[in-house]
CSV table of C-alpha atoms and ligand atoms in Angstrom, one decimal:
chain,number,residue,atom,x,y,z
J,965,UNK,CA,15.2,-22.5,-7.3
J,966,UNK,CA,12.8,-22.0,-10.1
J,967,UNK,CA,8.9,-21.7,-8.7
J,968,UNK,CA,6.1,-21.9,-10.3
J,969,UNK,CA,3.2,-20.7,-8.9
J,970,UNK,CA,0.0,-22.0,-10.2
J,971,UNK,CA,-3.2,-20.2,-9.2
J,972,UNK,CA,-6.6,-19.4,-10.7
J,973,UNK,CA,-7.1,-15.7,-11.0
J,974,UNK,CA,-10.8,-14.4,-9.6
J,975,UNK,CA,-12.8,-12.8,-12.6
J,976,UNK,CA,-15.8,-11.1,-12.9
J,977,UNK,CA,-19.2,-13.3,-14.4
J,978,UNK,CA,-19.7,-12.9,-18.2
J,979,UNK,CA,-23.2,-11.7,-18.9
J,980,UNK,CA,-23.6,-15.8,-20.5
J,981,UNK,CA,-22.7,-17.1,-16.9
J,982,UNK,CA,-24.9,-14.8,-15.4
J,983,UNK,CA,-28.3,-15.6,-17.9
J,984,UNK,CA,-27.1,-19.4,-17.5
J,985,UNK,CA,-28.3,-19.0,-14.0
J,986,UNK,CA,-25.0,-20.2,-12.1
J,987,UNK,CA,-24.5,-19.0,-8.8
J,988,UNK,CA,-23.5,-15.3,-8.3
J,989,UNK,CA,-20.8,-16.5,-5.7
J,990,UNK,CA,-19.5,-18.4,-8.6
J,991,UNK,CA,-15.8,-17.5,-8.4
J,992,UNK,CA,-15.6,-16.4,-4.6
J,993,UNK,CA,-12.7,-19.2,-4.3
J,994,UNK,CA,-10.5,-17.8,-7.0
J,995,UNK,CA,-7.5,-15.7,-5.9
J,996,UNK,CA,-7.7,-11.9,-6.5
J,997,UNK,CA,-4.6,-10.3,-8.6
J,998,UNK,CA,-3.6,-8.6,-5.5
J,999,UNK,CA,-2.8,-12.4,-3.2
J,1000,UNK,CA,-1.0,-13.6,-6.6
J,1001,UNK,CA,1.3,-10.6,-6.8
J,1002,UNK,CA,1.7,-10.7,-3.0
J,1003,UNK,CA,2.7,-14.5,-3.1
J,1004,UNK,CA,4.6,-14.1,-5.8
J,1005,UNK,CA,7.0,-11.0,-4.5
J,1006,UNK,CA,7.5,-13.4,-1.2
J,1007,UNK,CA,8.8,-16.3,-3.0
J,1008,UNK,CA,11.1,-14.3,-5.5
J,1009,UNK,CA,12.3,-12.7,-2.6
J,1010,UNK,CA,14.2,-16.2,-2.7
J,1011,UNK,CA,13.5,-17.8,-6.4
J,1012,UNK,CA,12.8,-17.5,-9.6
J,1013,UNK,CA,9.1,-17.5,-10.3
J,1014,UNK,CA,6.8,-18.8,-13.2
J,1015,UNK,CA,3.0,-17.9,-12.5
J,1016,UNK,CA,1.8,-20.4,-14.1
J,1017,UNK,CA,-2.4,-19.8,-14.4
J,1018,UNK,CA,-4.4,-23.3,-13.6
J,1019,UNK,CA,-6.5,-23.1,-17.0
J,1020,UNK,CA,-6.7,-26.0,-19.9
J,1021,UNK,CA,-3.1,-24.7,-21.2
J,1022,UNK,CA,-1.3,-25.5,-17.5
J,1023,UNK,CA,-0.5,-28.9,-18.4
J,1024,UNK,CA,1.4,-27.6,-21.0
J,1025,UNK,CA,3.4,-25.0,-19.5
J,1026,UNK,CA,3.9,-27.2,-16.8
J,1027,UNK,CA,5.4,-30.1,-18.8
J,1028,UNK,CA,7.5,-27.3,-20.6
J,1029,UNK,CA,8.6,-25.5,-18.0
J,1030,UNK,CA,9.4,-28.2,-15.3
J,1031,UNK,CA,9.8,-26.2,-12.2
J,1032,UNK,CA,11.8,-27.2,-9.6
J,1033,UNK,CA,8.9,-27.3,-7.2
J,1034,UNK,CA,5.5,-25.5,-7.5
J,1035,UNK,CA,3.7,-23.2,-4.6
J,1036,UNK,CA,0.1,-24.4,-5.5
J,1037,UNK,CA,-2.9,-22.0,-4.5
J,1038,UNK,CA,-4.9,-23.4,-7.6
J,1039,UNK,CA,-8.6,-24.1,-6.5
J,1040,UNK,CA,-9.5,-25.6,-9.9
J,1041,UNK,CA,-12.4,-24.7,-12.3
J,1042,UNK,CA,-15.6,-27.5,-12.0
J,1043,UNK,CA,-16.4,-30.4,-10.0
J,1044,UNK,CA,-15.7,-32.0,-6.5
J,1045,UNK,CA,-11.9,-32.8,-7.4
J,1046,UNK,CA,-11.5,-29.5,-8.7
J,1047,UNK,CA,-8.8,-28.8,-6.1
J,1048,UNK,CA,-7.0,-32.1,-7.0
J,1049,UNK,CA,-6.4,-31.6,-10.8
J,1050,UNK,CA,-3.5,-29.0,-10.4
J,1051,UNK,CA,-1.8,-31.7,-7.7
J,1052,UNK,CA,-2.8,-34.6,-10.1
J,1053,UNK,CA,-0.5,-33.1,-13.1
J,1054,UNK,CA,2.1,-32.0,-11.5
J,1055,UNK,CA,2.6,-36.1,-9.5
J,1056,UNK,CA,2.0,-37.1,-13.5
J,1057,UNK,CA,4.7,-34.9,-14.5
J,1058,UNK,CA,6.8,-35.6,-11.6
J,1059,UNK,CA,7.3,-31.7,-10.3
J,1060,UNK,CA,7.3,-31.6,-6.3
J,1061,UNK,CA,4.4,-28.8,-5.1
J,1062,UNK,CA,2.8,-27.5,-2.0
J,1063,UNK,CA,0.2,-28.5,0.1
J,1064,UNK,CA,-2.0,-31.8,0.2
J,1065,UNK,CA,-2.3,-34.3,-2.0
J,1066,UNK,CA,-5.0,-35.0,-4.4
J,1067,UNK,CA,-6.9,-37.5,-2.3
J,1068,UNK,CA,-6.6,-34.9,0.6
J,1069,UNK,CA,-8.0,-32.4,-1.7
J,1070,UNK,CA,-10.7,-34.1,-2.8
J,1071,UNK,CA,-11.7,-35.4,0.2
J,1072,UNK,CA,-11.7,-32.2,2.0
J,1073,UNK,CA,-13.7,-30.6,-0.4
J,1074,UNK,CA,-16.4,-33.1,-0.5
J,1075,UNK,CA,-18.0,-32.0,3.5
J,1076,UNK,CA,-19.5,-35.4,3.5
J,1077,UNK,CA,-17.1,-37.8,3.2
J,1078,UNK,CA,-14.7,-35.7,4.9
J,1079,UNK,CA,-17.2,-36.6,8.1
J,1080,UNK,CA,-17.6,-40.0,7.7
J,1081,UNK,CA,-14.1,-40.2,7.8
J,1082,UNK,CA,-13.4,-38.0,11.0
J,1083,UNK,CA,-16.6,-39.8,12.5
J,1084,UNK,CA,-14.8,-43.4,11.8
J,1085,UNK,CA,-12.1,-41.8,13.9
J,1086,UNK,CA,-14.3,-40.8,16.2
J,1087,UNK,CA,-13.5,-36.8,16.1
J,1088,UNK,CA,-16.8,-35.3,17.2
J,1089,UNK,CA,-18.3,-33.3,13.4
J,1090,UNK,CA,-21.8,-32.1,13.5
J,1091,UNK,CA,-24.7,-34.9,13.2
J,1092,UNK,CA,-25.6,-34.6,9.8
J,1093,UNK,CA,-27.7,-36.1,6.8
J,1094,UNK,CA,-26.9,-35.7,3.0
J,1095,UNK,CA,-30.3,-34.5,1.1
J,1096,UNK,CA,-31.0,-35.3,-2.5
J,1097,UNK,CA,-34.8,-34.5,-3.0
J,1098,UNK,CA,-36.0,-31.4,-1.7
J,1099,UNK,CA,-38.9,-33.9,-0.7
J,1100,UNK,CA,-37.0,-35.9,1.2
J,1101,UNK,CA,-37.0,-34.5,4.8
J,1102,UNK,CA,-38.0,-37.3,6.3
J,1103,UNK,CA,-34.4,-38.3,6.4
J,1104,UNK,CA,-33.7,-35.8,8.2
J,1105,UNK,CA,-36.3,-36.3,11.0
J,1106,UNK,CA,-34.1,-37.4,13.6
J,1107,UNK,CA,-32.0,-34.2,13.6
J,1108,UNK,CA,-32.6,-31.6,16.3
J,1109,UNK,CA,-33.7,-28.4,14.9
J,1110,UNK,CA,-32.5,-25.5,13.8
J,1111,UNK,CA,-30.1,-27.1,11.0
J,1112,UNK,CA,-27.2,-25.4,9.2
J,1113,UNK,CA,-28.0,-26.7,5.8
J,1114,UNK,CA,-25.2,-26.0,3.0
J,1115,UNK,CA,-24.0,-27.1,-0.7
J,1116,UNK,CA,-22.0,-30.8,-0.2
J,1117,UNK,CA,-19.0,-29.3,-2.0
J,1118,UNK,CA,-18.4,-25.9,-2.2
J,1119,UNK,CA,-15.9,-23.4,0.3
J,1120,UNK,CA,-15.4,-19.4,0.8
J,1121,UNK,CA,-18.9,-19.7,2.3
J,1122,UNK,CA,-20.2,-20.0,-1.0
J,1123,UNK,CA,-23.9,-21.3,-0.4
J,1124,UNK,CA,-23.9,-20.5,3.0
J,1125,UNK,CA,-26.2,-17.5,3.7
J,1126,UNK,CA,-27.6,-16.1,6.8
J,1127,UNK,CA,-30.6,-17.8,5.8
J,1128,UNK,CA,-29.1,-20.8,5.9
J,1129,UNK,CA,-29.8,-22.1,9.4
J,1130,UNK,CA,-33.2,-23.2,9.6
J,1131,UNK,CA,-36.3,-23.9,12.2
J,1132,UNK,CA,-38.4,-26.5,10.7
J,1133,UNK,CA,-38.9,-29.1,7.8
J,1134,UNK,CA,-40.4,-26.1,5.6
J,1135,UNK,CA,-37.7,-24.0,5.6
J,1136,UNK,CA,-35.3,-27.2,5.4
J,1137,UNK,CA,-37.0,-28.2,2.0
J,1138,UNK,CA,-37.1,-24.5,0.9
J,1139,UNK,CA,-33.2,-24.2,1.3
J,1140,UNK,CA,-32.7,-27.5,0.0
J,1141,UNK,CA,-34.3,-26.6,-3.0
J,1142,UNK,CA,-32.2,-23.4,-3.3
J,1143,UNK,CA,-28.8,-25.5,-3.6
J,1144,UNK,CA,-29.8,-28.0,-5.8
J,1145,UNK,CA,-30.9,-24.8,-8.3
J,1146,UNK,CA,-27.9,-23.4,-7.6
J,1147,UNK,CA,-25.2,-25.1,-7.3
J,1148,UNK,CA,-26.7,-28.7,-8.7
J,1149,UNK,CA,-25.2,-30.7,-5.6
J,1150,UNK,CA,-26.9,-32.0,-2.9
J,1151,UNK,CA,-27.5,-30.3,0.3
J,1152,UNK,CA,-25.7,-31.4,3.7
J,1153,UNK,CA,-28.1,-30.5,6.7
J,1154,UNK,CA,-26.1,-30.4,9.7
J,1155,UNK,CA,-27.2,-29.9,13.8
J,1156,UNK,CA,-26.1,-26.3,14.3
J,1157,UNK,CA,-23.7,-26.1,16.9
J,1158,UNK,CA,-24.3,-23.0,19.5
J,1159,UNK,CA,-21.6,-22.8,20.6
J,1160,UNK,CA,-18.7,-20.6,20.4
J,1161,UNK,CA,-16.3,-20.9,16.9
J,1162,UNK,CA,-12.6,-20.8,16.0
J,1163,UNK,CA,-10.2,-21.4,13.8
J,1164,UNK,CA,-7.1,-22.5,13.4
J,1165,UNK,CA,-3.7,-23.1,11.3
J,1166,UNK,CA,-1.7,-25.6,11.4
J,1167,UNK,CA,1.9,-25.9,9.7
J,1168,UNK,CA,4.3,-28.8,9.3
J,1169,UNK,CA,4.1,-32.5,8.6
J,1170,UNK,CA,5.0,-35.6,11.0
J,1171,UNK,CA,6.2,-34.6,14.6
J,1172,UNK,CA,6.8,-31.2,13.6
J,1173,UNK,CA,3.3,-30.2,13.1
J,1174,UNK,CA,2.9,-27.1,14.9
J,1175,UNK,CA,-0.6,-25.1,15.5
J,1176,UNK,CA,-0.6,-21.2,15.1
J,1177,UNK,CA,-2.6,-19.2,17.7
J,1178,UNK,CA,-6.3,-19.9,17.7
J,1179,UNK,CA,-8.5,-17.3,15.7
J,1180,UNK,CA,-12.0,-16.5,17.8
J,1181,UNK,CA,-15.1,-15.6,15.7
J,1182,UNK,CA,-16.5,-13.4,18.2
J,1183,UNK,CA,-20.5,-13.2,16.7
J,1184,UNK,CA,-21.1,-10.0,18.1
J,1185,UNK,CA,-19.5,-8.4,15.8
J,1186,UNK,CA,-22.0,-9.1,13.1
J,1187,UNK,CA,-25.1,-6.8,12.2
J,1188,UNK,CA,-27.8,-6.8,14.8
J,1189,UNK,CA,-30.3,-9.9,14.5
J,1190,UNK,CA,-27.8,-11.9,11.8
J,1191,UNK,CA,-27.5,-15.3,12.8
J,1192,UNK,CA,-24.6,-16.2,14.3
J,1193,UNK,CA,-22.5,-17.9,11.7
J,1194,UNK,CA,-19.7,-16.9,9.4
J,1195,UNK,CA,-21.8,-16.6,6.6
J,1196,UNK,CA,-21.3,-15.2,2.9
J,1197,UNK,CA,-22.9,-12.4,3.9
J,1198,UNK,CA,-20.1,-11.8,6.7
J,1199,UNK,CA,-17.2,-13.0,4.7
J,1200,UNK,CA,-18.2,-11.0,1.6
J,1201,UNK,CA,-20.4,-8.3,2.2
J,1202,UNK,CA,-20.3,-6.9,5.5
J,1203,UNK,CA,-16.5,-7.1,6.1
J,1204,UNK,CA,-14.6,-4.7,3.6
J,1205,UNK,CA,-11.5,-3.4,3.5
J,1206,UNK,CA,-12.8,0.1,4.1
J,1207,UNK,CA,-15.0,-1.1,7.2
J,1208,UNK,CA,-13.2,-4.7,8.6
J,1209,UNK,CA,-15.4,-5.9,10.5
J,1210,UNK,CA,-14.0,-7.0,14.3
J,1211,UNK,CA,-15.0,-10.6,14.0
J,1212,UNK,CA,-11.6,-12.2,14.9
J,1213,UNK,CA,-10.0,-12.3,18.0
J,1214,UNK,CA,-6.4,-13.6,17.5
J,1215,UNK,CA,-5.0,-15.3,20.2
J,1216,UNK,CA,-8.3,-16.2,20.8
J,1217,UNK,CA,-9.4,-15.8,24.9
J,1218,UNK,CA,-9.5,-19.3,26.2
J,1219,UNK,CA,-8.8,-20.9,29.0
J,1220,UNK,CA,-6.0,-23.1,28.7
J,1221,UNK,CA,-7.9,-26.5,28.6
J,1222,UNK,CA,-10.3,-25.8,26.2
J,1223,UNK,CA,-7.0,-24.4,24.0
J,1224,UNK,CA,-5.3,-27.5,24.2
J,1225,UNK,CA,-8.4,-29.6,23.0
J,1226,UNK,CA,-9.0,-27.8,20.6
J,1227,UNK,CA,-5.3,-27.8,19.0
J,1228,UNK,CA,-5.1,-31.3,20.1
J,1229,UNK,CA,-8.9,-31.9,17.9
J,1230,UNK,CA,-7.3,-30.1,15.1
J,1231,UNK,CA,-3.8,-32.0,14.8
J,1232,UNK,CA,-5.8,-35.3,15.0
J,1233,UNK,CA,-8.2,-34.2,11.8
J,1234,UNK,CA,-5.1,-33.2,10.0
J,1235,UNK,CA,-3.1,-36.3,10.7
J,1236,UNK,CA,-6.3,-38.5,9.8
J,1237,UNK,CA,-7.2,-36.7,6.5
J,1238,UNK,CA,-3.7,-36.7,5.6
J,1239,UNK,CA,-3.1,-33.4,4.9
J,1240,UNK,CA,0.5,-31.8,4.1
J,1241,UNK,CA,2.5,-29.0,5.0
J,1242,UNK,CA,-0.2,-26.1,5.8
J,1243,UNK,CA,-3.8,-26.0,6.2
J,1244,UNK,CA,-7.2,-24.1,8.5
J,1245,UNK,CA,-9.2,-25.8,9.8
J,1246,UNK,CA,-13.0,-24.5,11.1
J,1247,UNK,CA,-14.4,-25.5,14.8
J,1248,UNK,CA,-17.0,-25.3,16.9
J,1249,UNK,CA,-18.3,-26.1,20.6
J,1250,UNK,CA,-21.1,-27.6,21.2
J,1251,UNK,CA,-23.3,-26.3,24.2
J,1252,UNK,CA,-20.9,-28.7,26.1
J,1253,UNK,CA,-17.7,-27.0,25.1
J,1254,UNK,CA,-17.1,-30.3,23.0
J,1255,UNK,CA,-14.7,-29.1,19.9
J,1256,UNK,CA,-16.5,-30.4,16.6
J,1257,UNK,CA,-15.0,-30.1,12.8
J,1258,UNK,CA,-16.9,-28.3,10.3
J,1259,UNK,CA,-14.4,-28.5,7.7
J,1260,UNK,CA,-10.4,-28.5,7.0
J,1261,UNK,CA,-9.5,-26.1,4.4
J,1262,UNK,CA,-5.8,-27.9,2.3
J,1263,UNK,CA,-5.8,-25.0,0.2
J,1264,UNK,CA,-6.3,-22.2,3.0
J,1265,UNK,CA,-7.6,-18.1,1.9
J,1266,UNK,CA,-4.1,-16.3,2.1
J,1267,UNK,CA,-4.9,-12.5,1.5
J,1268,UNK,CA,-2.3,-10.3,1.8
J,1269,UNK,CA,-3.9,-6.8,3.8
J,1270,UNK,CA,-4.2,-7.3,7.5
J,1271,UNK,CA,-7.4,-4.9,6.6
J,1272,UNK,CA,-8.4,-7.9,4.1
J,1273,UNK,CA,-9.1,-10.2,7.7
J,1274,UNK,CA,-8.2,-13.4,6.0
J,1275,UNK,CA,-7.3,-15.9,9.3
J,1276,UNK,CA,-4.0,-18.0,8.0
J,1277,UNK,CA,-1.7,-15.0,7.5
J,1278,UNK,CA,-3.5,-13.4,10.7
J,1279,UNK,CA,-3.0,-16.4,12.8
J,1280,UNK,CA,0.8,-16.2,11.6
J,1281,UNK,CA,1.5,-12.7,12.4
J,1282,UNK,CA,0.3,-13.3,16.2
J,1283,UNK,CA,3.0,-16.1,15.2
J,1284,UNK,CA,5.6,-13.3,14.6
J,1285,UNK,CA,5.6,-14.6,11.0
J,1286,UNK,CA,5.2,-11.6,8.5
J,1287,UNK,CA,3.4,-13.0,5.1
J,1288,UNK,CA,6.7,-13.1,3.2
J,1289,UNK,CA,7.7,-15.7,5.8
J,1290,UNK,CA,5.0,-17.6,6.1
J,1291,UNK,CA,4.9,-18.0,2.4
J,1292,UNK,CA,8.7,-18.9,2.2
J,1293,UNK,CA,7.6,-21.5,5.5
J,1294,UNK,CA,4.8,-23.1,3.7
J,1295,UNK,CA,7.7,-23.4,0.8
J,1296,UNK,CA,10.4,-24.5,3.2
J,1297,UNK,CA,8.3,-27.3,4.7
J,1298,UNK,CA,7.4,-28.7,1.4
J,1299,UNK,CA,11.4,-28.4,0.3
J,1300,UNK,CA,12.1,-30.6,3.5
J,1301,UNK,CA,8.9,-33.3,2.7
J,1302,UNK,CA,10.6,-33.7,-0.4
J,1303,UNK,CA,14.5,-33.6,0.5
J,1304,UNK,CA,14.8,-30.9,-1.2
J,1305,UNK,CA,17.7,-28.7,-0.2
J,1306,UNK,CA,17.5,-25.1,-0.9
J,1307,UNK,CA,19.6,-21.6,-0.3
Z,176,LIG,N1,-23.1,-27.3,12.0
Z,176,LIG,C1,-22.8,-26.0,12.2
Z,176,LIG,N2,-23.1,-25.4,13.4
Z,176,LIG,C2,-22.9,-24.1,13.6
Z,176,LIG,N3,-22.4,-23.3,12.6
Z,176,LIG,C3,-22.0,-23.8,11.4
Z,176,LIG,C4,-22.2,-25.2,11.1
Z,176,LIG,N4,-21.8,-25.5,9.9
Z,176,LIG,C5,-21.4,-24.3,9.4
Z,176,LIG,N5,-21.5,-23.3,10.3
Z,176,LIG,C6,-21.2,-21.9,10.1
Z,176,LIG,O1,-21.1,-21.6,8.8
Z,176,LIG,C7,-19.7,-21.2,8.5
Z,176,LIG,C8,-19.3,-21.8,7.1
Z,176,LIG,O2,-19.4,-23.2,7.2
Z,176,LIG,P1,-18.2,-24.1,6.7
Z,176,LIG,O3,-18.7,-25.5,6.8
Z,176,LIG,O4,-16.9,-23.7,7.3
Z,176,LIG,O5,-18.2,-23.7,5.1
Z,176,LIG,P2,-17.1,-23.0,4.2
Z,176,LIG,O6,-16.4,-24.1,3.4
Z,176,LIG,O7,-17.9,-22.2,3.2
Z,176,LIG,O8,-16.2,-22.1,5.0
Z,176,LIG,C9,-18.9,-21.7,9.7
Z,176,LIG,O9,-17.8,-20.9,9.8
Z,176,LIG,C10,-19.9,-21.5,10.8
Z,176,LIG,O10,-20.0,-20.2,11.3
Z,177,LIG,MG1,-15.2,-22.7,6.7
């Protein structure tokens, strides 16, 4: 078949995004060179490939090119539907792809209504309020302290330091503050949940969903006196390739009922937000052991290195799926959504 492959590729800030005081964790979604070429040898393994490169010219190439299907890793450039656009042209244009949908996407993306939703269905998500004025705690007054307070729409940890869990309405407001400078959104304070974290991937649509093993954050593992959440700090500065840090325990070490709730939490949330073919999704216990969503990530991290610690391609080789064949899996599935037959 002929592939495309539409992605955007990480750069570094021009000195005119730095002065224009954007975040500096501005492109911490985008896909290094490294995943590109990596996903790219997988599938020609199999195909012919066009990397097609999700900028203002991909509508274009798309509509000139007309691959047979797309493998779609494209997190999009501004906005909370930034995720959908790539999905939204190729359904215009007709060309099958990967992945979710561009409601899914969206919906995902934007934390908030991604809870109201699960909530509605009543899958236990953190209690939460949505803040837009730094002055307007008072919202949030009937919240148990300390909250985990993050950007509405955002992933990759961006906005989510290890000062980011706060003790009182000062430091809420402070934080608040911070996002709404920074990433001009407004701020979701949520209960922080104590209890312990995982994540897990899930492949497959209708009755053939099927969950990888479950990834463990094991805490510990973090610098002494960090908070304990998987922070930008963790994700991006303290675990590189030179030093990976030990945070994930994959199959994770839990008892067998508190495994099968929390597949069973994280195949409802991916039948109720609709999503297709692949995706990660974050949980944590509460001091109950309850399974909560944080988030569902459609468009999951997919670095290549096991030294790079990303989780999907982790939780697949505990799997006994190499990354060439969980890229040609995520491919397959989609191929088989669409009736698509394929050598
Ligand atoms: N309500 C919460 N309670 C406890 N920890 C949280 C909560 N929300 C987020 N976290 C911590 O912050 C991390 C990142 O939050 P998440 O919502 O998954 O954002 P991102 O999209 O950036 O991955 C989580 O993996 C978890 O460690
Ligand atoms: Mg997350």
């Amino acid at each position: 078949m002929r592939v495309g492959l539409t992605y955007n590729l990480k750069k570094e800030m021009s000195q005119g995004e730095k002065s224009e005081h954007l975040p500096p964790d501005l492109y911490a979604e985008w896909d290094d060179f490294e995943t590109i070429e990596a996903i790219q040898n997988a599938l020609a393994q199999a195909h012919d490939i066009i990397p097609i490169e999700a900028n203002e010219h991909a509508f274009k190439t798309l509509q000139e090119e007309k691959p047979d299907i797309v493998f779609n890793i494209a997190e999009g450039m501004k906005g909370v539907s930034r995720e959908a656009h790539i999905p939204a042209m190729l359904e215009f244009l007709h060309i099958p792809y990967t992945g979710s949908d561009p409601l899914t996407l969206s919906l995902c993306l934007d934390k908030v209504r991604c809870k109201e939703i699960l909530a509605y269905h009543h899958i236990p998500t953190p209690r939460f309020k949505v803040l837009t004025s730094a002055n307007g705690n008072g919202s949030a007054k009937y919240l148990r302290y300390p909250l985990l307070v993050k950007p509405c729409h955002e992933g990759s940890s961006k906005g989510i330091y290890n000062n980011s869990l706060v003790y009182d309405a000062k430091e809420l407001s402070g934080k608040v503050k911070t996002i709404f400078k920074d990433y001009h959104q407004p701020a979701l304070a949520e209960e922080f949940l104590e209890g312990r974290e995982f994540t897990v991937a899930l492949l497959g649509n209708g009755k053939e969903v099927r969950v990888l093993p479950v990834i463990e954050l094991d805490f510990d593992q973090l610098p002494p006196n960090a908070n304990r959440i998987y922070s930008y700090e963790a994700k991006w500065i303290w675990d590189t390739v030179d030093s990976p840090l030990k945070i994930f325990t994959c199959p994770a070490e839990i008892d067998e009922e508190a495994e099968t709730l929390i597949k069973s939490t994280a195949v409802k949330a991916y039948r109720i937000m609709r999503c297709r073919d692949w995706c990660r999704i974050d949980i944590r216990l509460d001091s109950f052991g309850i399974p909560h969503i944080l988030e569902l990530n459609p468009l999951p991290g997919i670095l290549p290195r096991p030294e790079n610690n990303s989780c999907f391609p982790k939780a697949a080789r505990a799997a006994d799926m190499d990354y060439n064949q969980l890229i040609l899996e995520v491919l397959h599935i989609a191929c088989k959504r669409y009736g698509i037959l394929h050598g």
